[in-house]
């Protein structure tokens, strides 16, 4: 692979990583499924072990029932390719804040998770997908803060009410 090809393929993988965050934060099941190969194996430690699609199902149902909002960010993305550029490995630092609610639907606590997603990628049908993921939980904790009102009035919790879907749709 040339240096330019490497940069292009790295950008495609990074786009998948960022799309994963978008799918989680907007509770977009179908988009979440596109990140993982159908036969992907994932290990999220004590949270989940199984298929990539199974993780999306479990996590987004949890987001819907138990959380007011989530916010995922990915940083420090390191990507390496095999010789012919058909496989890759990546390590991505993940920072997430998940605001949980009580039965009265009021915020109660926030989990701050700092992990590393260690992924094996394959290019299938021209698209990079995760075939194996191991999550290394480095530093996670709970906060019990005094919450202020959310300034976005609920815009953004789901794909149905998130303005980014409208704006991106207007350029298609």
Tab-separated table of N, CA and C in Angstrom:
chain	number	residue	atom	x	y	z
A	1	UNK	N	0.841	-1.183	0.000
A	1	UNK	CA	0.000	0.000	0.000
A	1	UNK	C	0.887	1.247	0.000
A	2	UNK	N	0.465	2.226	-0.777
A	2	UNK	CA	1.190	3.494	-0.779
A	2	UNK	C	0.792	4.296	0.461
A	3	UNK	N	1.585	5.326	0.752
A	3	UNK	CA	1.255	6.178	1.894
A	3	UNK	C	-0.132	6.803	1.736
A	4	UNK	N	-0.475	7.217	0.521
A	4	UNK	CA	-1.785	7.814	0.283
A	4	UNK	C	-2.897	6.789	0.505
A	5	UNK	N	-2.717	5.567	0.022
A	5	UNK	CA	-3.712	4.516	0.233
A	5	UNK	C	-3.882	4.220	1.721
A	6	UNK	N	-2.785	4.216	2.459
A	6	UNK	CA	-2.854	3.981	3.909
A	6	UNK	C	-3.677	5.076	4.580
A	7	UNK	N	-3.425	6.324	4.219
A	7	UNK	CA	-4.185	7.442	4.801
A	7	UNK	C	-5.674	7.331	4.485
A	8	UNK	N	-5.993	6.977	3.258
A	8	UNK	CA	-7.391	6.852	2.849
A	8	UNK	C	-8.077	5.729	3.625
A	9	UNK	N	-7.416	4.582	3.731
A	9	UNK	CA	-8.016	3.438	4.442
A	9	UNK	C	-8.125	3.719	5.944
A	10	UNK	N	-7.134	4.390	6.514
A	10	UNK	CA	-7.231	4.774	7.932
A	10	UNK	C	-8.435	5.679	8.150
A	11	UNK	N	-8.664	6.611	7.241
A	11	UNK	CA	-9.791	7.525	7.381
A	11	UNK	C	-11.116	6.768	7.306
A	12	UNK	N	-11.185	5.748	6.464
A	12	UNK	CA	-12.408	4.946	6.361
A	12	UNK	C	-12.674	4.194	7.672
A	13	UNK	N	-11.631	3.668	8.284
A	13	UNK	CA	-11.789	2.980	9.574
A	13	UNK	C	-12.191	3.985	10.650
A	14	UNK	N	-11.544	5.136	10.673
A	14	UNK	CA	-11.915	6.166	11.660
A	14	UNK	C	-13.373	6.577	11.496
A	15	UNK	N	-13.838	6.671	10.270
A	15	UNK	CA	-15.235	7.025	10.038
A	15	UNK	C	-16.159	5.965	10.645
A	16	UNK	N	-15.797	4.710	10.525
A	16	UNK	CA	-16.584	3.639	11.147
A	16	UNK	C	-16.582	3.774	12.675
A	17	UNK	N	-15.427	4.117	13.237
A	17	UNK	CA	-15.321	4.296	14.693
A	17	UNK	C	-16.236	5.426	15.154
A	18	UNK	N	-16.227	6.535	14.428
A	18	UNK	CA	-17.081	7.667	14.795
A	18	UNK	C	-18.558	7.351	14.552
A	19	UNK	N	-18.843	6.576	13.520
A	19	UNK	CA	-20.213	6.167	13.241
A	19	UNK	C	-20.749	5.289	14.379
A	20	UNK	N	-19.888	4.465	14.944
A	20	UNK	CA	-20.257	3.642	16.101
A	20	UNK	C	-20.757	4.534	17.241
A	21	UNK	N	-20.034	5.605	17.536
A	21	UNK	CA	-20.452	6.539	18.591
A	21	UNK	C	-21.808	7.155	18.260
A	22	UNK	N	-21.953	7.588	17.027
A	22	UNK	CA	-23.212	8.211	16.600
A	22	UNK	C	-24.374	7.232	16.777
A	23	UNK	N	-24.167	5.983	16.381
A	23	UNK	CA	-25.219	4.974	16.506
A	23	UNK	C	-25.597	4.755	17.970
A	24	UNK	N	-24.616	4.693	18.852
A	24	UNK	CA	-24.910	4.507	20.270
A	24	UNK	C	-25.659	5.697	20.847
A	25	UNK	N	-25.171	6.889	20.585
A	25	UNK	CA	-25.754	8.082	21.193
A	25	UNK	C	-27.105	8.456	20.623
A	26	UNK	N	-27.412	8.036	19.418
A	26	UNK	CA	-28.711	8.339	18.806
A	26	UNK	C	-29.652	7.139	18.817
A	27	UNK	N	-29.238	6.057	19.464
A	27	UNK	CA	-30.029	4.829	19.550
A	27	UNK	C	-30.494	4.388	18.162
A	28	UNK	N	-29.533	4.229	17.278
A	28	UNK	CA	-29.791	3.850	15.890
A	28	UNK	C	-29.287	2.413	15.680
A	29	UNK	N	-30.183	1.469	15.875
A	29	UNK	CA	-29.838	0.051	15.775
A	29	UNK	C	-29.231	-0.289	14.418
A	30	UNK	N	-29.930	0.071	13.345
A	30	UNK	CA	-29.481	-0.307	12.000
A	30	UNK	C	-28.081	0.236	11.705
A	31	UNK	N	-27.828	1.471	12.073
A	31	UNK	CA	-26.498	2.048	11.858
A	31	UNK	C	-25.454	1.303	12.685
A	32	UNK	N	-25.803	0.966	13.909
A	32	UNK	CA	-24.889	0.213	14.768
A	32	UNK	C	-24.502	-1.131	14.189
A	33	UNK	N	-25.466	-1.797	13.546
A	33	UNK	CA	-25.175	-3.099	12.944
A	33	UNK	C	-24.126	-2.998	11.839
A	34	UNK	N	-24.032	-1.843	11.167
A	34	UNK	CA	-23.119	-1.714	10.020
A	34	UNK	C	-21.649	-1.655	10.431
A	35	UNK	N	-21.373	-1.490	11.690
A	35	UNK	CA	-19.993	-1.378	12.165
A	35	UNK	C	-19.346	-2.754	12.281
A	36	UNK	N	-20.147	-3.742	12.609
A	36	UNK	CA	-19.637	-5.089	12.880
A	36	UNK	C	-19.950	-6.041	11.735
A	37	UNK	N	-19.021	-6.966	11.467
A	37	UNK	CA	-19.303	-8.071	10.546
A	37	UNK	C	-20.393	-8.935	11.186
A	38	UNK	N	-21.160	-9.619	10.357
A	38	UNK	CA	-22.230	-10.467	10.896
A	38	UNK	C	-21.692	-11.527	11.848
A	39	UNK	N	-20.456	-11.979	11.622
A	39	UNK	CA	-19.863	-13.014	12.470
A	39	UNK	C	-18.901	-12.444	13.513
A	40	UNK	N	-18.991	-11.150	13.788
A	40	UNK	CA	-18.082	-10.501	14.729
A	40	UNK	C	-18.245	-11.053	16.146
A	41	UNK	N	-17.109	-11.238	16.810
A	41	UNK	CA	-17.086	-11.644	18.216
A	41	UNK	C	-16.605	-10.457	19.032
A	42	UNK	N	-17.322	-10.147	20.120
A	42	UNK	CA	-16.921	-9.026	20.959
A	42	UNK	C	-16.861	-9.449	22.420
A	43	UNK	N	-15.948	-8.814	23.142
A	43	UNK	CA	-15.763	-9.077	24.566
A	43	UNK	C	-15.667	-7.731	25.277
A	44	UNK	N	-16.775	-7.336	25.910
A	44	UNK	CA	-16.831	-6.095	26.670
A	44	UNK	C	-16.654	-6.381	28.159
A	45	UNK	N	-15.847	-7.391	28.485
A	45	UNK	CA	-15.612	-7.729	29.882
A	45	UNK	C	-16.901	-8.165	30.560
A	46	UNK	N	-17.142	-7.677	31.786
A	46	UNK	CA	-18.337	-8.108	32.518
A	46	UNK	C	-19.648	-7.582	31.921
A	47	UNK	N	-19.571	-6.619	31.000
A	47	UNK	CA	-20.775	-6.026	30.414
A	47	UNK	C	-21.428	-6.947	29.396
A	48	UNK	N	-20.618	-7.565	28.508
A	48	UNK	CA	-21.202	-8.365	27.429
A	48	UNK	C	-20.110	-9.165	26.722
A	49	UNK	N	-20.437	-10.402	26.377
A	49	UNK	CA	-19.606	-11.241	25.505
A	49	UNK	C	-20.551	-11.897	24.512
A	50	UNK	N	-20.241	-11.779	23.229
A	50	UNK	CA	-21.098	-12.388	22.210
A	50	UNK	C	-20.831	-11.781	20.855
A	51	UNK	N	-21.903	-11.542	20.095
A	51	UNK	CA	-21.766	-10.998	18.746
A	51	UNK	C	-21.825	-9.469	18.771
A	52	UNK	N	-21.306	-8.860	17.729
A	52	UNK	CA	-21.381	-7.407	17.609
A	52	UNK	C	-22.820	-6.924	17.545
A	53	UNK	N	-23.622	-7.592	16.758
A	53	UNK	CA	-25.033	-7.221	16.636
A	53	UNK	C	-25.750	-7.409	17.975
A	54	UNK	N	-25.434	-8.472	18.678
A	54	UNK	CA	-26.018	-8.714	19.996
A	54	UNK	C	-25.661	-7.613	20.981
A	55	UNK	N	-24.420	-7.118	20.892
A	55	UNK	CA	-24.026	-6.007	21.763
A	55	UNK	C	-24.847	-4.762	21.450
A	56	UNK	N	-24.991	-4.441	20.168
A	56	UNK	CA	-25.789	-3.268	19.783
A	56	UNK	C	-27.207	-3.413	20.329
A	57	UNK	N	-27.818	-4.574	20.159
A	57	UNK	CA	-29.174	-4.800	20.669
A	57	UNK	C	-29.236	-4.586	22.180
A	58	UNK	N	-28.337	-5.218	22.915
A	58	UNK	CA	-28.347	-5.132	24.371
A	58	UNK	C	-28.098	-3.696	24.839
A	59	UNK	N	-27.082	-3.045	24.283
A	59	UNK	CA	-26.702	-1.718	24.764
A	59	UNK	C	-27.749	-0.660	24.415
A	60	UNK	N	-28.280	-0.692	23.207
A	60	UNK	CA	-29.253	0.330	22.834
A	60	UNK	C	-30.590	0.140	23.556
A	61	UNK	N	-30.961	-1.090	23.866
A	61	UNK	CA	-32.145	-1.305	24.706
A	61	UNK	C	-31.909	-0.737	26.096
A	62	UNK	N	-30.702	-0.917	26.626
A	62	UNK	CA	-30.357	-0.350	27.931
A	62	UNK	C	-30.389	1.178	27.874
A	63	UNK	N	-29.833	1.749	26.802
A	63	UNK	CA	-29.862	3.208	26.641
A	63	UNK	C	-31.301	3.716	26.643
A	64	UNK	N	-32.182	3.009	25.950
A	64	UNK	CA	-33.576	3.424	25.834
A	64	UNK	C	-34.300	3.363	27.183
A	65	UNK	N	-34.114	2.287	27.918
A	65	UNK	CA	-34.877	2.065	29.145
A	65	UNK	C	-34.287	2.763	30.374
A	66	UNK	N	-32.959	2.853	30.458
A	66	UNK	CA	-32.345	3.256	31.717
A	66	UNK	C	-31.634	4.611	31.694
A	67	UNK	N	-31.410	5.171	30.524
A	67	UNK	CA	-30.573	6.357	30.455
A	67	UNK	C	-31.318	7.557	29.882
A	68	UNK	N	-30.965	8.720	30.378
A	68	UNK	CA	-31.503	9.969	29.861
A	68	UNK	C	-30.701	10.407	28.640
A	69	UNK	N	-29.396	10.254	28.727
A	69	UNK	CA	-28.541	10.636	27.601
A	69	UNK	C	-27.222	9.892	27.695
A	70	UNK	N	-26.548	9.797	26.548
A	70	UNK	CA	-25.204	9.227	26.494
A	70	UNK	C	-24.342	10.108	25.605
A	71	UNK	N	-23.055	10.047	25.845
A	71	UNK	CA	-22.123	10.867	25.072
A	71	UNK	C	-20.822	10.080	24.947
A	72	UNK	N	-20.532	9.595	23.740
A	72	UNK	CA	-19.323	8.797	23.485
A	72	UNK	C	-18.336	9.604	22.643
A	73	UNK	N	-17.062	9.499	22.997
A	73	UNK	CA	-15.988	10.147	22.230
A	73	UNK	C	-14.851	9.152	22.045
A	74	UNK	N	-14.227	9.195	20.887
A	74	UNK	CA	-13.101	8.325	20.584
A	74	UNK	C	-11.864	9.178	20.303
A	75	UNK	N	-10.746	8.775	20.878
A	75	UNK	CA	-9.502	9.515	20.699
A	75	UNK	C	-8.329	8.542	20.567
A	76	UNK	N	-7.154	9.113	20.324
A	76	UNK	CA	-5.901	8.334	20.273
A	76	UNK	C	-6.069	7.051	19.462
A	77	UNK	N	-6.471	7.193	18.213
A	77	UNK	CA	-6.737	6.041	17.360
A	77	UNK	C	-5.438	5.612	16.664
A	78	UNK	N	-5.022	4.405	16.955
A	78	UNK	CA	-3.822	3.819	16.347
A	78	UNK	C	-4.279	2.692	15.433
A	79	UNK	N	-3.868	2.732	14.163
A	79	UNK	CA	-4.297	1.734	13.176
A	79	UNK	C	-3.075	1.183	12.445
A	80	UNK	N	-3.026	-0.143	12.312
A	80	UNK	CA	-1.977	-0.826	11.551
A	80	UNK	C	-2.633	-1.787	10.577
A	81	UNK	N	-2.024	-1.933	9.379
A	81	UNK	CA	-2.558	-2.807	8.336
A	81	UNK	C	-1.651	-3.999	8.093
A	82	UNK	N	-2.246	-5.092	7.548
A	82	UNK	CA	-1.422	-6.188	7.059
A	82	UNK	C	-0.823	-5.766	5.718
A	83	UNK	N	0.011	-6.602	5.125
A	83	UNK	CA	0.750	-6.219	3.909
A	83	UNK	C	-0.132	-5.855	2.727
A	84	UNK	N	-1.191	-6.636	2.507
A	84	UNK	CA	-2.015	-6.358	1.320
A	84	UNK	C	-3.180	-5.399	1.604
A	85	UNK	N	-3.277	-4.906	2.827
A	85	UNK	CA	-4.292	-3.903	3.147
A	85	UNK	C	-5.709	-4.421	3.239
A	86	UNK	N	-5.879	-5.732	3.506
A	86	UNK	CA	-7.224	-6.293	3.616
A	86	UNK	C	-7.651	-6.507	5.064
A	87	UNK	N	-6.689	-6.395	5.975
A	87	UNK	CA	-6.959	-6.552	7.403
A	87	UNK	C	-6.248	-5.429	8.148
A	88	UNK	N	-6.808	-5.085	9.303
A	88	UNK	CA	-6.200	-4.040	10.116
A	88	UNK	C	-6.477	-4.332	11.585
A	89	UNK	N	-5.686	-3.703	12.428
A	89	UNK	CA	-5.907	-3.731	13.873
A	89	UNK	C	-5.914	-2.286	14.343
A	90	UNK	N	-6.751	-2.011	15.333
A	90	UNK	CA	-6.780	-0.659	15.881
A	90	UNK	C	-6.946	-0.699	17.394
A	91	UNK	N	-6.446	0.356	18.010
A	91	UNK	CA	-6.676	0.602	19.427
A	91	UNK	C	-7.216	2.024	19.522
A	92	UNK	N	-8.369	2.174	20.173
A	92	UNK	CA	-9.034	3.462	20.267
A	92	UNK	C	-9.405	3.738	21.717
A	93	UNK	N	-9.030	4.899	22.200
A	93	UNK	CA	-9.419	5.294	23.548
A	93	UNK	C	-10.852	5.812	23.500
A	94	UNK	N	-11.709	5.264	24.369
A	94	UNK	CA	-13.117	5.626	24.392
A	94	UNK	C	-13.439	6.295	25.722
A	95	UNK	N	-14.136	7.410	25.611
A	95	UNK	CA	-14.637	8.125	26.793
A	95	UNK	C	-16.147	8.222	26.635
A	96	UNK	N	-16.887	7.733	27.637
A	96	UNK	CA	-18.345	7.784	27.566
A	96	UNK	C	-18.900	8.315	28.881
A	97	UNK	N	-19.945	9.106	28.756
A	97	UNK	CA	-20.712	9.559	29.920
A	97	UNK	C	-22.151	9.125	29.694
A	98	UNK	N	-22.665	8.307	30.592
A	98	UNK	CA	-24.021	7.789	30.472
A	98	UNK	C	-24.827	8.239	31.688
A	99	UNK	N	-25.821	9.076	31.447
A	99	UNK	CA	-26.655	9.635	32.520
A	99	UNK	C	-27.866	8.731	32.728
A	100	UNK	N	-27.905	8.084	33.901
A	100	UNK	CA	-28.993	7.169	34.240
A	100	UNK	C	-30.151	7.920	34.892
A	101	UNK	N	-31.353	7.310	34.792
A	101	UNK	CA	-32.532	7.915	35.398
A	101	UNK	C	-33.166	6.941	36.386
A	102	UNK	N	-33.945	7.508	37.321
A	102	UNK	CA	-34.682	6.671	38.262
A	102	UNK	C	-36.076	6.372	37.707
A	103	UNK	N	-36.921	5.741	38.495
A	103	UNK	CA	-38.264	5.378	38.027
A	103	UNK	C	-39.108	6.600	37.697
A	104	UNK	N	-38.803	7.729	38.335
A	104	UNK	CA	-39.526	8.979	38.053
A	104	UNK	C	-38.935	9.697	36.839
A	105	UNK	N	-37.990	9.030	36.173
A	105	UNK	CA	-37.315	9.559	34.976
A	105	UNK	C	-36.466	10.791	35.273
A	106	UNK	N	-36.006	10.907	36.504
A	106	UNK	CA	-35.122	12.004	36.900
A	106	UNK	C	-33.687	11.480	36.924
A	107	UNK	N	-32.711	12.329	36.566
A	107	UNK	CA	-31.314	11.883	36.600
A	107	UNK	C	-30.880	11.515	38.011
A	108	UNK	N	-30.162	10.400	38.119
A	108	UNK	CA	-29.701	9.941	39.428
A	108	UNK	C	-28.179	9.890	39.528
A	109	UNK	N	-27.528	9.352	38.522
A	109	UNK	CA	-26.064	9.283	38.524
A	109	UNK	C	-25.566	9.170	37.090
A	110	UNK	N	-24.289	9.420	36.911
A	110	UNK	CA	-23.648	9.295	35.602
A	110	UNK	C	-22.472	8.341	35.725
A	111	UNK	N	-22.381	7.418	34.805
A	111	UNK	CA	-21.210	6.547	34.714
A	111	UNK	C	-20.259	7.179	33.705
A	112	UNK	N	-19.034	7.400	34.128
A	112	UNK	CA	-17.977	7.848	33.222
A	112	UNK	C	-17.081	6.647	32.965
A	113	UNK	N	-17.015	6.245	31.724
A	113	UNK	CA	-16.222	5.080	31.349
A	113	UNK	C	-15.062	5.521	30.468
A	114	UNK	N	-13.889	5.064	30.822
A	114	UNK	CA	-12.689	5.300	30.028
A	114	UNK	C	-12.101	3.936	29.709
A	115	UNK	N	-12.206	3.561	28.455
A	115	UNK	CA	-11.793	2.229	28.019
A	115	UNK	C	-10.963	2.339	26.745
A	116	UNK	N	-10.439	1.191	26.332
A	116	UNK	CA	-9.787	1.099	25.033
A	116	UNK	C	-10.482	0.008	24.236
A	117	UNK	N	-10.934	0.349	23.036
A	117	UNK	CA	-11.506	-0.629	22.120
A	117	UNK	C	-10.367	-1.154	21.255
A	118	UNK	N	-10.095	-2.435	21.363
A	118	UNK	CA	-9.019	-3.070	20.601
A	118	UNK	C	-9.699	-3.951	19.554
A	119	UNK	N	-9.566	-3.536	18.297
A	119	UNK	CA	-10.364	-4.133	17.224
A	119	UNK	C	-9.509	-4.777	16.145
A	120	UNK	N	-10.048	-5.865	15.604
A	120	UNK	CA	-9.518	-6.480	14.389
A	120	UNK	C	-10.539	-6.185	13.298
A	121	UNK	N	-10.057	-5.623	12.194
A	121	UNK	CA	-10.913	-5.193	11.085
A	121	UNK	C	-10.629	-6.034	9.847
A	122	UNK	N	-11.651	-6.204	9.024
A	122	UNK	CA	-11.481	-6.788	7.696
A	122	UNK	C	-12.256	-5.929	6.704
A	123	UNK	N	-11.717	-5.838	5.510
A	123	UNK	CA	-12.407	-5.131	4.440
A	123	UNK	C	-13.248	-6.162	3.702
A	124	UNK	N	-14.572	-6.028	3.835
A	124	UNK	CA	-15.504	-6.967	3.215
A	124	UNK	C	-16.436	-6.194	2.287
A	125	UNK	N	-16.520	-6.646	1.068
A	125	UNK	CA	-17.357	-5.977	0.059
A	125	UNK	C	-17.040	-4.485	-0.001
A	126	UNK	N	-15.749	-4.154	0.110
A	126	UNK	CA	-15.303	-2.770	-0.016
A	126	UNK	C	-15.488	-1.911	1.223
A	127	UNK	N	-15.922	-2.509	2.346
A	127	UNK	CA	-16.184	-1.733	3.563
A	127	UNK	C	-15.465	-2.349	4.760
A	128	UNK	N	-14.886	-1.502	5.595
A	128	UNK	CA	-14.215	-1.964	6.798
A	128	UNK	C	-15.245	-2.282	7.873
A	129	UNK	N	-15.146	-3.491	8.457
A	129	UNK	CA	-16.023	-3.914	9.544
A	129	UNK	C	-15.184	-4.574	10.636
A	130	UNK	N	-15.664	-4.471	11.847
A	130	UNK	CA	-14.999	-5.115	12.982
A	130	UNK	C	-15.360	-6.592	12.974
A	131	UNK	N	-14.328	-7.451	13.073
A	131	UNK	CA	-14.565	-8.891	13.163
A	131	UNK	C	-14.291	-9.405	14.578
A	132	UNK	N	-13.513	-8.628	15.339
A	132	UNK	CA	-13.231	-9.004	16.725
A	132	UNK	C	-12.968	-7.735	17.520
A	133	UNK	N	-13.580	-7.640	18.696
A	133	UNK	CA	-13.347	-6.496	19.587
A	133	UNK	C	-13.123	-7.000	21.006
A	134	UNK	N	-12.088	-6.477	21.635
A	134	UNK	CA	-11.846	-6.687	23.053
A	134	UNK	C	-11.781	-5.302	23.683
A	135	UNK	N	-12.555	-5.099	24.734
A	135	UNK	CA	-12.559	-3.808	25.410
A	135	UNK	C	-11.767	-3.944	26.703
A	136	UNK	N	-10.789	-3.057	26.860
A	136	UNK	CA	-9.991	-3.001	28.083
A	136	UNK	C	-10.497	-1.822	28.907
A	137	UNK	N	-11.153	-2.113	30.010
A	137	UNK	CA	-11.682	-1.062	30.880
A	137	UNK	C	-10.577	-0.506	31.752
A	138	UNK	N	-10.183	0.728	31.484
A	138	UNK	CA	-9.043	1.301	32.178
A	138	UNK	C	-9.407	2.110	33.420
A	139	UNK	N	-10.511	2.866	33.363
A	139	UNK	CA	-10.790	3.785	34.457
A	139	UNK	C	-12.243	4.241	34.363
A	140	UNK	N	-13.124	3.575	35.069
A	140	UNK	CA	-14.532	3.938	35.037
A	140	UNK	C	-15.009	4.222	36.455
A	141	UNK	N	-15.947	5.168	36.575
A	141	UNK	CA	-16.462	5.511	37.896
A	141	UNK	C	-17.828	6.157	37.771
A	142	UNK	N	-18.526	6.282	38.906
A	142	UNK	CA	-19.849	6.893	38.940
A	142	UNK	C	-19.782	8.249	39.617
A	143	UNK	N	-20.578	9.169	39.088
A	143	UNK	CA	-20.733	10.490	39.679
A	143	UNK	C	-22.172	10.644	40.144
A	144	UNK	N	-22.359	11.297	41.262
A	144	UNK	CA	-23.693	11.612	41.756
A	144	UNK	C	-23.822	13.129	41.866
A	145	UNK	N	-23.784	13.800	40.744
A	145	UNK	CA	-23.799	15.261	40.791
A	145	UNK	C	-25.206	15.833	40.969
A	146	UNK	N	-25.238	17.111	41.195
A	146	UNK	CA	-26.495	17.843	41.167
A	146	UNK	C	-26.687	18.290	39.723
A	147	UNK	N	-27.738	17.813	39.073
A	147	UNK	CA	-27.917	18.056	37.646
A	147	UNK	C	-28.616	19.374	37.371
A	148	UNK	N	-28.250	19.982	36.268
A	148	UNK	CA	-28.976	21.139	35.760
A	148	UNK	C	-29.891	20.653	34.641
A	149	UNK	N	-30.827	21.463	34.241
A	149	UNK	CA	-31.697	21.091	33.127
A	149	UNK	C	-30.868	20.952	31.859
A	150	UNK	N	-31.231	19.969	31.026
A	150	UNK	CA	-30.563	19.820	29.740
A	150	UNK	C	-30.982	20.957	28.830
A	151	UNK	N	-30.025	21.577	28.188
A	151	UNK	CA	-30.323	22.740	27.363
A	151	UNK	C	-30.877	22.391	25.987
A	152	UNK	N	-30.847	21.124	25.622
A	152	UNK	CA	-31.277	20.780	24.262
A	152	UNK	C	-32.733	20.320	24.180
A	153	UNK	N	-33.466	20.348	25.284
A	153	UNK	CA	-34.886	19.976	25.288
A	153	UNK	C	-35.161	18.624	24.636
A	154	UNK	N	-34.284	17.678	24.865
A	154	UNK	CA	-34.503	16.338	24.344
A	154	UNK	C	-34.040	16.109	22.918
A	155	UNK	N	-33.566	17.161	22.234
A	155	UNK	CA	-33.065	16.957	20.874
A	155	UNK	C	-31.785	16.153	20.958
A	156	UNK	N	-31.748	15.049	20.249
A	156	UNK	CA	-30.516	14.297	20.179
A	156	UNK	C	-30.521	12.962	20.866
A	157	UNK	N	-31.509	12.652	21.693
A	157	UNK	CA	-31.507	11.362	22.373
A	157	UNK	C	-31.660	10.215	21.396
A	158	UNK	N	-32.536	10.369	20.420
A	158	UNK	CA	-32.766	9.299	19.451
A	158	UNK	C	-32.648	9.836	18.038
A	159	UNK	N	-32.507	8.913	17.092
A	159	UNK	CA	-32.383	9.351	15.703
A	159	UNK	C	-33.648	10.043	15.222
A	160	UNK	N	-34.799	9.716	15.823
A	160	UNK	CA	-36.054	10.324	15.390
A	160	UNK	C	-36.118	11.823	15.706
A	161	UNK	N	-35.437	12.267	16.763
A	161	UNK	CA	-35.514	13.689	17.115
A	161	UNK	C	-34.167	14.402	17.054
A	162	UNK	N	-33.184	13.777	16.454
A	162	UNK	CA	-31.863	14.386	16.367
A	162	UNK	C	-31.739	15.208	15.090
A	163	UNK	N	-31.392	16.487	15.202
A	163	UNK	CA	-31.316	17.336	14.005
A	163	UNK	C	-30.211	16.945	13.026
A	164	UNK	N	-29.218	16.171	13.466
A	164	UNK	CA	-28.146	15.788	12.535
A	164	UNK	C	-28.683	14.926	11.396
A	165	UNK	N	-29.691	14.097	11.653
A	165	UNK	CA	-30.254	13.273	10.586
A	165	UNK	C	-30.901	14.154	9.515
A	166	UNK	N	-31.552	15.219	9.933
A	166	UNK	CA	-32.160	16.150	8.975
A	166	UNK	C	-31.087	16.847	8.160
A	167	UNK	N	-30.081	17.393	8.825
A	167	UNK	CA	-29.037	18.160	8.137
A	167	UNK	C	-28.265	17.253	7.171
A	168	UNK	N	-27.847	16.064	7.628
A	168	UNK	CA	-27.140	15.143	6.728
A	168	UNK	C	-28.039	14.700	5.581
A	169	UNK	N	-29.337	14.510	5.857
A	169	UNK	CA	-30.277	14.110	4.819
A	169	UNK	C	-30.474	15.175	3.742
A	170	UNK	N	-30.292	16.427	4.116
A	170	UNK	CA	-30.472	17.522	3.147
A	170	UNK	C	-29.360	17.578	2.104
A	171	UNK	N	-28.245	16.914	2.335
A	171	UNK	CA	-27.168	16.940	1.330
A	171	UNK	C	-27.176	15.706	0.439
A	172	UNK	N	-28.076	14.797	0.684
A	172	UNK	CA	-28.130	13.571	-0.134
A	172	UNK	C	-28.881	13.819	-1.430
